[in-house]
Short mmCIF file of C-alpha atoms and ligand atoms in Angstrom, two decimals:
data_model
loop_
_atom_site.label_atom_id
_atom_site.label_comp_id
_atom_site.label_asym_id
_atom_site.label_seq_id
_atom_site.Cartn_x
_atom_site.Cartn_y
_atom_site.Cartn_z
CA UNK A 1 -31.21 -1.46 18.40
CA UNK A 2 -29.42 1.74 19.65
CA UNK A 3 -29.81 5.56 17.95
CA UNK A 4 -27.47 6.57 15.30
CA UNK A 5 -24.91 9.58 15.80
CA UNK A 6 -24.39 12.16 14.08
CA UNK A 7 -20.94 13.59 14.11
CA UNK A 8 -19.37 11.20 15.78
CA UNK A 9 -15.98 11.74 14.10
CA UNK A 10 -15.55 15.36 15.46
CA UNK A 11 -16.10 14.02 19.02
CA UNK A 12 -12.55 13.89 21.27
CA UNK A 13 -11.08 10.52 21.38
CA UNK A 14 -12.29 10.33 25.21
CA UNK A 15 -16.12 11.42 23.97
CA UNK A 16 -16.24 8.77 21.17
CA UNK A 17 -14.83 6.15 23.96
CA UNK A 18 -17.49 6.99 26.08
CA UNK A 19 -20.54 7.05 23.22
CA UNK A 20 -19.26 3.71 22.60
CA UNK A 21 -18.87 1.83 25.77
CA UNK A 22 -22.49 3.50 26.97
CA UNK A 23 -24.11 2.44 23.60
CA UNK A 24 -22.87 -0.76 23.52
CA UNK A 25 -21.46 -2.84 26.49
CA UNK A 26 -23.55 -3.29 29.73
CA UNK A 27 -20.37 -2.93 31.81
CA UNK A 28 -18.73 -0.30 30.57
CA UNK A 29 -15.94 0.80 32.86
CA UNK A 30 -14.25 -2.55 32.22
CA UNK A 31 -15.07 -2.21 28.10
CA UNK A 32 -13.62 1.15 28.87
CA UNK A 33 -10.37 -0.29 30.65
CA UNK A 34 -10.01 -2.90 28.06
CA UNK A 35 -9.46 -0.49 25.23
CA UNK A 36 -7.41 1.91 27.56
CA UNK A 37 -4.60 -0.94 28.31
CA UNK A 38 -3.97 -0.45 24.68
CA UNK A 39 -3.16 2.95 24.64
CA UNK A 40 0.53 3.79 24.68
CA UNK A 41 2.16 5.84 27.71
CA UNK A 42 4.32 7.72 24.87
CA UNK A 43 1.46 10.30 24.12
CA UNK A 44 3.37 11.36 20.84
CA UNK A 45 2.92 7.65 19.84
CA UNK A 46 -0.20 7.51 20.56
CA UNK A 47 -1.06 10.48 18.55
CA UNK A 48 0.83 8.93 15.79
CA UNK A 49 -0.95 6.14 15.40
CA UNK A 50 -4.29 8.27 16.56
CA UNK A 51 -3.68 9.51 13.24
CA UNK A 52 -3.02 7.12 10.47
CA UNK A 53 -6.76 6.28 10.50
CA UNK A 54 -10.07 7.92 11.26
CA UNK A 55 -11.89 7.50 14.90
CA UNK A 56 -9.44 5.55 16.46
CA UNK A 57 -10.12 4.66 20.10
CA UNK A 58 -7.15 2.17 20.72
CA UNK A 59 -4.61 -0.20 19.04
CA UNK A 60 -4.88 -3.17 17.68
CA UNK A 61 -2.16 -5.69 18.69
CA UNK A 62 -0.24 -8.15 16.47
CA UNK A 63 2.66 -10.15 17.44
CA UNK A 64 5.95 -9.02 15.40
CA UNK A 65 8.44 -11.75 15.29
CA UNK A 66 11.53 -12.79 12.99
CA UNK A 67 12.66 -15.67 10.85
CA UNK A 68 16.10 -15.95 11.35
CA UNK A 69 18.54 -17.48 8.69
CA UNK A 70 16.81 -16.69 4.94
CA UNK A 71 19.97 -17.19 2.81
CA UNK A 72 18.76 -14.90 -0.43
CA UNK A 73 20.89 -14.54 -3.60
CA UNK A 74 23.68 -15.24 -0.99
CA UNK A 75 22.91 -13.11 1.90
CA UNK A 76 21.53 -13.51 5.26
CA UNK A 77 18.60 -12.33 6.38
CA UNK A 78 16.71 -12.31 9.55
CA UNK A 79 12.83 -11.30 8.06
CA UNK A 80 10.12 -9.93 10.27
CA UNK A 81 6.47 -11.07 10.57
CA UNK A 82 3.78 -9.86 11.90
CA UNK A 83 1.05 -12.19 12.37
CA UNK A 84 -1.40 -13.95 14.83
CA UNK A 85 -1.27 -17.66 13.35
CA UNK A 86 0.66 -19.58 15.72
CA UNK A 87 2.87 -21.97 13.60
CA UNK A 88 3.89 -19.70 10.43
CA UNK A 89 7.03 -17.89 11.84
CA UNK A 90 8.43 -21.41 13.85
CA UNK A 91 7.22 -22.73 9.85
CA UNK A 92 9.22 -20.15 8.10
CA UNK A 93 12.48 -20.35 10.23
CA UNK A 94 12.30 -24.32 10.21
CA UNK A 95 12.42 -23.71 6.30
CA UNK A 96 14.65 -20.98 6.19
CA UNK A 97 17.33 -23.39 8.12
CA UNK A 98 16.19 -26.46 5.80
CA UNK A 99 17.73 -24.12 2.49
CA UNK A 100 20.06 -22.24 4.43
CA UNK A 101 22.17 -25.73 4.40
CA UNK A 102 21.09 -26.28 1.10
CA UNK A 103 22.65 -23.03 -0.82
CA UNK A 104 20.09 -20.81 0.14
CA UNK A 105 16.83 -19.62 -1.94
CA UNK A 106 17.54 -17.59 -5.43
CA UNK A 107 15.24 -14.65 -5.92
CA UNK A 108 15.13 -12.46 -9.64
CA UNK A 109 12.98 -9.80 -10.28
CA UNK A 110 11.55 -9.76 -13.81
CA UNK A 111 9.91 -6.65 -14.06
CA UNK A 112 8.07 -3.74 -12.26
CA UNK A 113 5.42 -2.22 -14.18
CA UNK A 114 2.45 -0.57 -12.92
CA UNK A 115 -1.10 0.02 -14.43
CA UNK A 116 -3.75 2.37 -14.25
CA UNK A 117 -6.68 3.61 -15.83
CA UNK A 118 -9.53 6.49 -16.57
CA UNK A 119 -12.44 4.68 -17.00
CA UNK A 120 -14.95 7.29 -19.32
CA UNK A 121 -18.09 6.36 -21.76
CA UNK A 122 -17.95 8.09 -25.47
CA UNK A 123 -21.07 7.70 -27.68
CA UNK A 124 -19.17 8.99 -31.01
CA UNK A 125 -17.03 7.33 -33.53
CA UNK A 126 -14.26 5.38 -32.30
CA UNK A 127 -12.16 6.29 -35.38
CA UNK A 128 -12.94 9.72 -34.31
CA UNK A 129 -11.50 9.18 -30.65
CA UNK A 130 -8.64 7.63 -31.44
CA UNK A 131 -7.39 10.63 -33.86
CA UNK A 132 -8.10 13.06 -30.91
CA UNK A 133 -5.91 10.76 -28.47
CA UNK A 134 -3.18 10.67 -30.82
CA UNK A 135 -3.45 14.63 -30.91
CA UNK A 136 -3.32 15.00 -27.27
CA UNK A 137 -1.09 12.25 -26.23
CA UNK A 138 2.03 14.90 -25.48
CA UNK A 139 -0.72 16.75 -23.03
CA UNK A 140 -1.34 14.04 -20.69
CA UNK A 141 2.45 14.07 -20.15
CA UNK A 142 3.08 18.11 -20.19
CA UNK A 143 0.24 18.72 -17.87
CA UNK A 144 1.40 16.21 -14.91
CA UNK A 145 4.73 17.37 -15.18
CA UNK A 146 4.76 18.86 -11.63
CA UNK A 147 3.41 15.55 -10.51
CA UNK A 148 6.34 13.26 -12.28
CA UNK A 149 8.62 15.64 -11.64
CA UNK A 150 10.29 13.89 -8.74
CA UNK A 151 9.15 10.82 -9.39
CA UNK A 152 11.32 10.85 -12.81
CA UNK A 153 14.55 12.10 -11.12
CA UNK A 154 14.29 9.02 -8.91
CA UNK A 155 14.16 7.07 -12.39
CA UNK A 156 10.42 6.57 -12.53
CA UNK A 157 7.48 8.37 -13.82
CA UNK A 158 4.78 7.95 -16.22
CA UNK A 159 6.01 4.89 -19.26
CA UNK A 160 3.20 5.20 -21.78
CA UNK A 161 -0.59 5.89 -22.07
CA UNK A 162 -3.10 3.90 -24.64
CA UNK A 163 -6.60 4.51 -25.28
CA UNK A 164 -8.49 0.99 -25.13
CA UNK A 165 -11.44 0.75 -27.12
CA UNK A 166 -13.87 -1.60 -25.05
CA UNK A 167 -17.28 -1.08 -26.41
CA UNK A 168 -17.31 -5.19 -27.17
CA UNK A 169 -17.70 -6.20 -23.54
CA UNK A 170 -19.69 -2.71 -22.68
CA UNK A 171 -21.27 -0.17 -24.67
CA UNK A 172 -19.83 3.05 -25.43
CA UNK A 173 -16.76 1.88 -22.59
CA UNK A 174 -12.96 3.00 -23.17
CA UNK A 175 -10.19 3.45 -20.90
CA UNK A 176 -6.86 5.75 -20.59
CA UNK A 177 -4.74 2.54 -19.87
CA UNK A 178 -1.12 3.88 -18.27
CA UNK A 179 1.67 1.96 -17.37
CA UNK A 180 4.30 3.58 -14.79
CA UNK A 181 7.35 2.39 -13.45
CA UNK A 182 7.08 4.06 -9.31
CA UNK A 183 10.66 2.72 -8.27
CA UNK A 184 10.98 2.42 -4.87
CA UNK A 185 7.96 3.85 -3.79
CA UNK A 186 4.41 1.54 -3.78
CA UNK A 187 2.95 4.84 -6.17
CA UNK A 188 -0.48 4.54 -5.12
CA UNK A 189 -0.76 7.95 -4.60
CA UNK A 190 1.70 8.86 -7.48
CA UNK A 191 -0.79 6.90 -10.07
CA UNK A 192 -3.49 7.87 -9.11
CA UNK A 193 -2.63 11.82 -9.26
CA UNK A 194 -1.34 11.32 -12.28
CA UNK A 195 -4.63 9.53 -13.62
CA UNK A 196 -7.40 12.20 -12.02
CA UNK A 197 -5.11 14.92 -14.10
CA UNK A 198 -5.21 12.40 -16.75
CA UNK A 199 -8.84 12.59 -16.83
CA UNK A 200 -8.65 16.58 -16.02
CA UNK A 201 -6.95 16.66 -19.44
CA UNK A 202 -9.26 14.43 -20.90
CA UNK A 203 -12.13 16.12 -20.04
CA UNK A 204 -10.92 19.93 -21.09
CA UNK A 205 -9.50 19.20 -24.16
CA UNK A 206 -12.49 16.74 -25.47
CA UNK A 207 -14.62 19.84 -25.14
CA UNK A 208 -15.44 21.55 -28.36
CA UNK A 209 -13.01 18.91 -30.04
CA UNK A 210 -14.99 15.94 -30.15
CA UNK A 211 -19.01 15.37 -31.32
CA UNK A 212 -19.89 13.05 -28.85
CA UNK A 213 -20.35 13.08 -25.11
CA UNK A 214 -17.18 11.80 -23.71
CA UNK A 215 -17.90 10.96 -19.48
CA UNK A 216 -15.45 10.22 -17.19
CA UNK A 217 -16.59 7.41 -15.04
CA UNK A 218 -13.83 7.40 -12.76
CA UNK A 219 -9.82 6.89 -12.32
CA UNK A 220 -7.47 4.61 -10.40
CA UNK A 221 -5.04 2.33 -10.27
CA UNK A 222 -4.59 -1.01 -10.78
CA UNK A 223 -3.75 -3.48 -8.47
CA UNK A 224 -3.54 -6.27 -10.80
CA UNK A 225 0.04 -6.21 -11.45
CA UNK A 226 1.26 -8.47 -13.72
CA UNK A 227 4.02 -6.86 -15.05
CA UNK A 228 5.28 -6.29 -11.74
CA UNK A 229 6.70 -9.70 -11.41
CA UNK A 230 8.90 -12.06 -9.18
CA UNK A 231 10.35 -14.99 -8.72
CA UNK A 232 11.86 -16.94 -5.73
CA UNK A 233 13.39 -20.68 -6.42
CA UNK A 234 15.17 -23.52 -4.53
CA UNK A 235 17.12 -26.47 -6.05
CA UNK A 236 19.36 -29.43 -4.09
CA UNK A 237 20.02 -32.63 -5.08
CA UNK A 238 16.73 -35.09 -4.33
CA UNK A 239 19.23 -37.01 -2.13
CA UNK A 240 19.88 -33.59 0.21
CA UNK A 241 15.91 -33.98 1.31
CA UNK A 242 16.76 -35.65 4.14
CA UNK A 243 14.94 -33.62 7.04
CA UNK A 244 12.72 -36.27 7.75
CA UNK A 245 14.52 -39.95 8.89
CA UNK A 246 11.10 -41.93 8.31
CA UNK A 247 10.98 -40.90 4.61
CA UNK A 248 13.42 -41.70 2.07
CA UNK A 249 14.18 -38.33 -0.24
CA UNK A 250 13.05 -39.76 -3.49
CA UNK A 251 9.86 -40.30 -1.75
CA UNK A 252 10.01 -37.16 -0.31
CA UNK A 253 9.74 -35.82 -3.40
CA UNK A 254 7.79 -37.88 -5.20
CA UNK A 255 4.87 -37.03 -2.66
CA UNK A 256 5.74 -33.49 -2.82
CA UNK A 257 5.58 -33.04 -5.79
CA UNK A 258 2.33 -34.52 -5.98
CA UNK A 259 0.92 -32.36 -3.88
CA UNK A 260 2.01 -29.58 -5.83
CA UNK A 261 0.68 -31.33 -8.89
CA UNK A 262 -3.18 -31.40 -6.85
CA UNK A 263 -2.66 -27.53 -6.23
CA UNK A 264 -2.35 -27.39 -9.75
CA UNK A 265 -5.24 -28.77 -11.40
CA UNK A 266 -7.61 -28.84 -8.31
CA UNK A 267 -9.01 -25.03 -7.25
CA UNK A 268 -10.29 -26.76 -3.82
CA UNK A 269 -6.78 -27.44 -2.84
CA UNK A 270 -5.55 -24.23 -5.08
CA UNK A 271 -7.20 -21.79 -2.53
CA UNK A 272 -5.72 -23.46 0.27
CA UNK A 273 -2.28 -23.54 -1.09
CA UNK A 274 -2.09 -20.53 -1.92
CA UNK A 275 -3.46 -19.28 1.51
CA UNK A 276 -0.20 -20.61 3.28
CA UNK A 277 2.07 -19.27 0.78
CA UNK A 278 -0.14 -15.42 1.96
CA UNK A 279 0.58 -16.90 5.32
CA UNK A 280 4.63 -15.47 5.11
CA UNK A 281 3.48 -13.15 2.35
CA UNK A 282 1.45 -10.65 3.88
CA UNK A 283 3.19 -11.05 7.24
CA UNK A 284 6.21 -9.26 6.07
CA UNK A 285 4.18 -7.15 4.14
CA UNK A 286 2.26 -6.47 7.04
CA UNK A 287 5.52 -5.77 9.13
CA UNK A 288 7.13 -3.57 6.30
CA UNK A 289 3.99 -1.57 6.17
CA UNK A 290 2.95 -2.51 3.37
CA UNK A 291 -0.45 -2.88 1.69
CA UNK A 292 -1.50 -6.95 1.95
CA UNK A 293 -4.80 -6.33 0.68
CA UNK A 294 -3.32 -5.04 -2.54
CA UNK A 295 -1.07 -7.61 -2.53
CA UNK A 296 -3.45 -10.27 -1.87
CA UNK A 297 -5.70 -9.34 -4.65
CA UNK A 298 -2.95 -9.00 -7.15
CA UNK A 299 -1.80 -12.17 -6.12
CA UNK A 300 -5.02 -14.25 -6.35
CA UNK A 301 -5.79 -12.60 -9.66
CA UNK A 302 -2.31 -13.77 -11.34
CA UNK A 303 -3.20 -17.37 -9.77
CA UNK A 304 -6.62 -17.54 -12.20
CA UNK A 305 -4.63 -15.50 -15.20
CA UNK A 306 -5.18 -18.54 -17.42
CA UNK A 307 -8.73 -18.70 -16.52
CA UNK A 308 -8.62 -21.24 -13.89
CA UNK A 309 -7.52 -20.69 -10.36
CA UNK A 310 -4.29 -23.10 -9.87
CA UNK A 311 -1.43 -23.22 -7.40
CA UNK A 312 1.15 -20.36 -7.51
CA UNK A 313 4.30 -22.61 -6.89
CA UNK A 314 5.40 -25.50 -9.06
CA UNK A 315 7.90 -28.13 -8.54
CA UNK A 316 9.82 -30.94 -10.40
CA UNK A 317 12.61 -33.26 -10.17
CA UNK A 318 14.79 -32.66 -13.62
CA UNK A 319 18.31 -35.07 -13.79
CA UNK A 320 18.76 -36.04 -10.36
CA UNK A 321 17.71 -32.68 -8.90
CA UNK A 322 14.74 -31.33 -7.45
CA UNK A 323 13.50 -27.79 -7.91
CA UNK A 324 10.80 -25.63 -6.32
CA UNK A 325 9.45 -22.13 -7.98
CA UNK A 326 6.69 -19.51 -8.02
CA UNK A 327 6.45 -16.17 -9.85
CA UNK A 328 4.10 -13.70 -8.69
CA UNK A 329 3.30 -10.01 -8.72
CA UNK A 330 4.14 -7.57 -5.77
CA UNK A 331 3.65 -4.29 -5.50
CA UNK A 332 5.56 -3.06 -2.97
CA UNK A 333 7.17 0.32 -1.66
CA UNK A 334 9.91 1.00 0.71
CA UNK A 335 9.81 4.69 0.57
CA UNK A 336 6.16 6.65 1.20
CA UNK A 337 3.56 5.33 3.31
CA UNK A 338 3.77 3.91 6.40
CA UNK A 339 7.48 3.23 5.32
CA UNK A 340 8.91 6.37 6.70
CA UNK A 341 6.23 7.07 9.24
CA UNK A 342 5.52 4.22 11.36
CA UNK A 343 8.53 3.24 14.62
CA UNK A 344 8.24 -0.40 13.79
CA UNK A 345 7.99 -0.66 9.75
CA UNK A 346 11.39 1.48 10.43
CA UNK A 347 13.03 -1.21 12.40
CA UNK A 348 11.43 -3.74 10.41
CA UNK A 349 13.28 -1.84 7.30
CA UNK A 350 16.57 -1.34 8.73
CA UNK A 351 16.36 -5.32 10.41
CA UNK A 352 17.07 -6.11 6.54
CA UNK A 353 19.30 -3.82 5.51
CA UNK A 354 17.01 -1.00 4.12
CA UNK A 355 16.02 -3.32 0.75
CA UNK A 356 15.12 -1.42 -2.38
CA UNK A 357 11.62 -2.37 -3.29
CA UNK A 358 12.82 -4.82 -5.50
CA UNK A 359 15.07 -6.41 -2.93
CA UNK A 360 12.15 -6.27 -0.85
CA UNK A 361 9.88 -8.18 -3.36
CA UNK A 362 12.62 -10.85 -3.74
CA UNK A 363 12.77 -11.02 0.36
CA UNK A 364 8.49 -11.29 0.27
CA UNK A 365 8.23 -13.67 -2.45
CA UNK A 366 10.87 -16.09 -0.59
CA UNK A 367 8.73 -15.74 2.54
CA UNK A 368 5.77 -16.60 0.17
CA UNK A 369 7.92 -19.67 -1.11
CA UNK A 370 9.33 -20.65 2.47
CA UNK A 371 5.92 -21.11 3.83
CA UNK A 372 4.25 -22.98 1.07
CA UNK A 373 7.92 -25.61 1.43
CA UNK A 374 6.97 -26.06 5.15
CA UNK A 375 3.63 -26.67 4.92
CA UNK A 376 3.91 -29.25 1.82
CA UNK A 377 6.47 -30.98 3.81
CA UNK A 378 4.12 -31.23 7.06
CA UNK A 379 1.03 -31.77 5.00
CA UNK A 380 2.79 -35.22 3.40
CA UNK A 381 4.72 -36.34 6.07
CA UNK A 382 3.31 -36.14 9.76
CA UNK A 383 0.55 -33.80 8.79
CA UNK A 384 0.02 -30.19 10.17
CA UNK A 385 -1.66 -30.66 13.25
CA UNK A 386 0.97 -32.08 14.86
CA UNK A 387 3.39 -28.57 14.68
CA UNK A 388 -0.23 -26.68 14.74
CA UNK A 389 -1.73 -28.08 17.95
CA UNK A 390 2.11 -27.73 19.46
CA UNK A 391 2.36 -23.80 19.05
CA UNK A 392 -1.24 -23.68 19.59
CA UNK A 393 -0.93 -25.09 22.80
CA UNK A 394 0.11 -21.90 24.33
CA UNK A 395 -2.90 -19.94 23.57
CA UNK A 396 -5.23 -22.92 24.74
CA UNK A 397 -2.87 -22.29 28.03
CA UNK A 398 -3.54 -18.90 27.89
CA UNK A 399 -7.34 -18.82 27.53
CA UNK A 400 -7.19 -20.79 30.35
CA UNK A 401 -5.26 -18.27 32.39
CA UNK A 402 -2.38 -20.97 33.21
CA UNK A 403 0.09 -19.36 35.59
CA UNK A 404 3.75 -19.80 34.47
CA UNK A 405 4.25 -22.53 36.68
CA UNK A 406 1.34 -24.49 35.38
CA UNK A 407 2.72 -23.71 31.55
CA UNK A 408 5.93 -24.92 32.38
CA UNK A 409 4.49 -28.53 33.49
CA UNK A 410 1.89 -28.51 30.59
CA UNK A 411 4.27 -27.55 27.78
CA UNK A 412 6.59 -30.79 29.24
CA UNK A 413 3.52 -32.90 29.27
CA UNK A 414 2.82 -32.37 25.85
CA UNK A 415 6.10 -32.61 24.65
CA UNK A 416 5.45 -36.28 24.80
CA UNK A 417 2.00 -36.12 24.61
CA UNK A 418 -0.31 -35.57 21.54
CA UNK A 419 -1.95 -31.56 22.05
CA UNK A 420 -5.62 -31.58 21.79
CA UNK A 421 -8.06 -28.62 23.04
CA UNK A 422 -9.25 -31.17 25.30
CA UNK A 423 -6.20 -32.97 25.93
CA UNK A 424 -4.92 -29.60 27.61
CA UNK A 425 -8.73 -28.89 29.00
CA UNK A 426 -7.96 -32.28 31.02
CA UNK A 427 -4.66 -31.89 31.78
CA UNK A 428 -5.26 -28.64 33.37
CA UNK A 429 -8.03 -29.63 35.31
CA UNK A 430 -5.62 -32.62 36.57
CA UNK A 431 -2.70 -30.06 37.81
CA UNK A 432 -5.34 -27.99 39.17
C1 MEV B 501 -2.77 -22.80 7.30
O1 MEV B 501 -2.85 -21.45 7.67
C2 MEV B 501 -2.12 -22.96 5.96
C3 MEV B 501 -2.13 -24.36 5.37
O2 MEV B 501 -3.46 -24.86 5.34
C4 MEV B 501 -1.56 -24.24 3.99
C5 MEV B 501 -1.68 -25.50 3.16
O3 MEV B 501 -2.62 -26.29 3.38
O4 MEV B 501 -0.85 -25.67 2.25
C6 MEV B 501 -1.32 -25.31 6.22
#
């Protein structure tokens, strides 16, 4: 066990290095190295990114690549990823193609509401409370009027507040619950300035005005968003699911369907399901700087809104033609955060065509929808480990330092081989 440190985030970025790789590797000019190769030569770069978080000592690498070919409400785009699991991009572009010859994926937004809420404890009468709200209700608004300001000119701001009376589920428990449309931007920061002056308000004017002790517990946003809703679709004729020769399309979708069906009523499967649809989702949200974890929690909350967790995409096959869905929440920004800070969220932006953030849900939710069609139509046809172990190949290579001679035999081996870690452990061994 090594000492603690005190003050360790006013060291210099070269002090903290060296605290670390002394405390904690036994060779510590290469742990030192290793983190150094990261650095980037562009010191104003560096700084940048230096800067987004606390104690940074390096960066963290993710590989950025593009789907080409997502037809969306009729019109192209190439989407960027950023993600380490091998197969989703070469997943999403295979799918992308699939629709692209198939009229393309249809994406609607159905609304984009925002919650948030001040959290407080009052032990008085609840009749009381609710009179005082209603007497207030114009402050909340007057008194975050510098805050909405902006926000409103851009078409947004603050839509309504209610007072929620929850002293069933816990005692003496209410909340300030505000909805707010934040337009283009994510409004993290919007929502929850306007809630701590919410509760500022709260607080002040509930002095002298009201008998009881009224406590603010805290305020913040929500990021269950399920007013913030979207949803992507595809339809073709069952006889257009021809990708595969050995299956006919009826079967095709019979199976697929079914599988969709299991994700439905089966939480085991559920969880998994919905995992690959995150797979596309939070790689563009990752690579348009947005927040996944938001995202993710928003979106695995919606999936158990009835209760039960179940599959976020449905599918059927209604007169002759089949059709493939899911609605979810997003909240996403294109303006604000990382958005207009960070080099590559830029490009990633301006790759499709500076969206709106409603564009830009439609253009996540297809990802979301694009991934989940690939890996249905793996899983019941030749199985995923097939296009897994493929792409995977190339880190096995990797790990084992192959030199780009030796890849270039071992990726023909295996094109006609089957790719197993020890299938390429052997195979190596052999050229070597
Ligand atoms: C792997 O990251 C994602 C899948 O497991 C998704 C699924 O099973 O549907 C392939």
């Amino acid at each position: 066990m090594h000492k603690t440190i005190s003050g360790f985030s006013k060291l210099s970025k070269s002090e903290k290095i060296d605290w670390i790789v002394e405390t904690h590797f036994s060779n510590s000019t290469n742990a030192k190295s290793i983190l150094m190769q990261y650095w980037n030569k562009n010191d104003k770069l560096q700084q940048l990114h230096d800067e987004f978080i606390e104690n940074t000592i390096t960066n963290y690498y993710l590989p950025f690549g593009v789907a080409p070919n997502f037809l969306i409400n009729g019109k192209t785009y190439t989407i960027p990823m950023a993600i380490e699991e091998s197969s989703v991009v070469a997943a999403a572009s295979k799918a992308a193609k699939f629709w692209y010859d198939r009229g393309g994926f249809k994406a609607r937004v159905i609304s984009t509401t925002k919650i948030g809420q001040v959290h407080f404890t009052y032990n008085g009468s609840t009749n009381d409370l609710t009179l005082f709200f209603n007497g207030i209700k114009s402050k909340f608004f007057e008194d975050t009027e510098t805050i909405t300001k902006s926000m409103k000119k851009r078409g947004g701001g603050i839509l309504d507040i209610e007072l929620k009376n929850k002293t069933k589920d816990l005692k003496s428990y209410y909340q300030l619950h505000a909805t707010f449309e934040t337009v283009d931007a994510m409004g993290a920061n919007f929502i929850n300035s306007c809630l701590e002056q919410f509760a500022s308000t709260l607080k002040r004017e509930s002095e002298g005005s009201l008998e009881g002790d009224l406590n603010v517990v805290m305020s913040i946003l929500s990021n269950y968003v399920p007013n913030c809703l979207v949803k992507a679709e595809v339809s073709c004729k069952v006889e257009e699911l021809t990708e595969n020769p050995n299956i006919a399309p009826e079967d095709f979708a019979e199976k697929f369907i079914q599988a969709v069906k299991i994700a439905e009523i089966e939480p085991y499967r559920a969880v998994t399901h919905n995992k690959g649809i995150m797979n596309g989702i939070d790689a563009v949200v990752l690579a348009t700087g947005n927040d996944f974890r938001a995202v993710e929690a928003g979106i695995h909350a919606y999936a158990s809104k009835n209760g039960k967790y179940t599959s976020l995409t449905h599918a059927e096959v209604t007169n002759g033609v089949f059709k493939f869905w899911m609605e979810i929440p997003l909240a996403l920004g294109t303006v604000g955060g990382l958005t207009s800070l960070h080099p590559l969220v830029k490009l990633a932006l301006e790759m499709l065509d500076k969206p709106s953030a409603k564009e830009l849900m439609q253009i996540v939710a297809v990802a979301g929808l694009a991934q989940n069609f690939g890996a249905l139509r793996s899983l019941t046809t030749t199985g995923i480990q097939e296009g897994h172990m493929k792409m995977h190949l190339m880190n096995i290579l990797n790990q084992f330092e192959a030199s780009s001679e030796e890849k270039e035999k071992l990726i023909a081996h295996f094109k006609t081989n089957t790719v197993t870690h020890s299938a390429v452990v052997e195979a190596i061994k052999a050229l070597r």
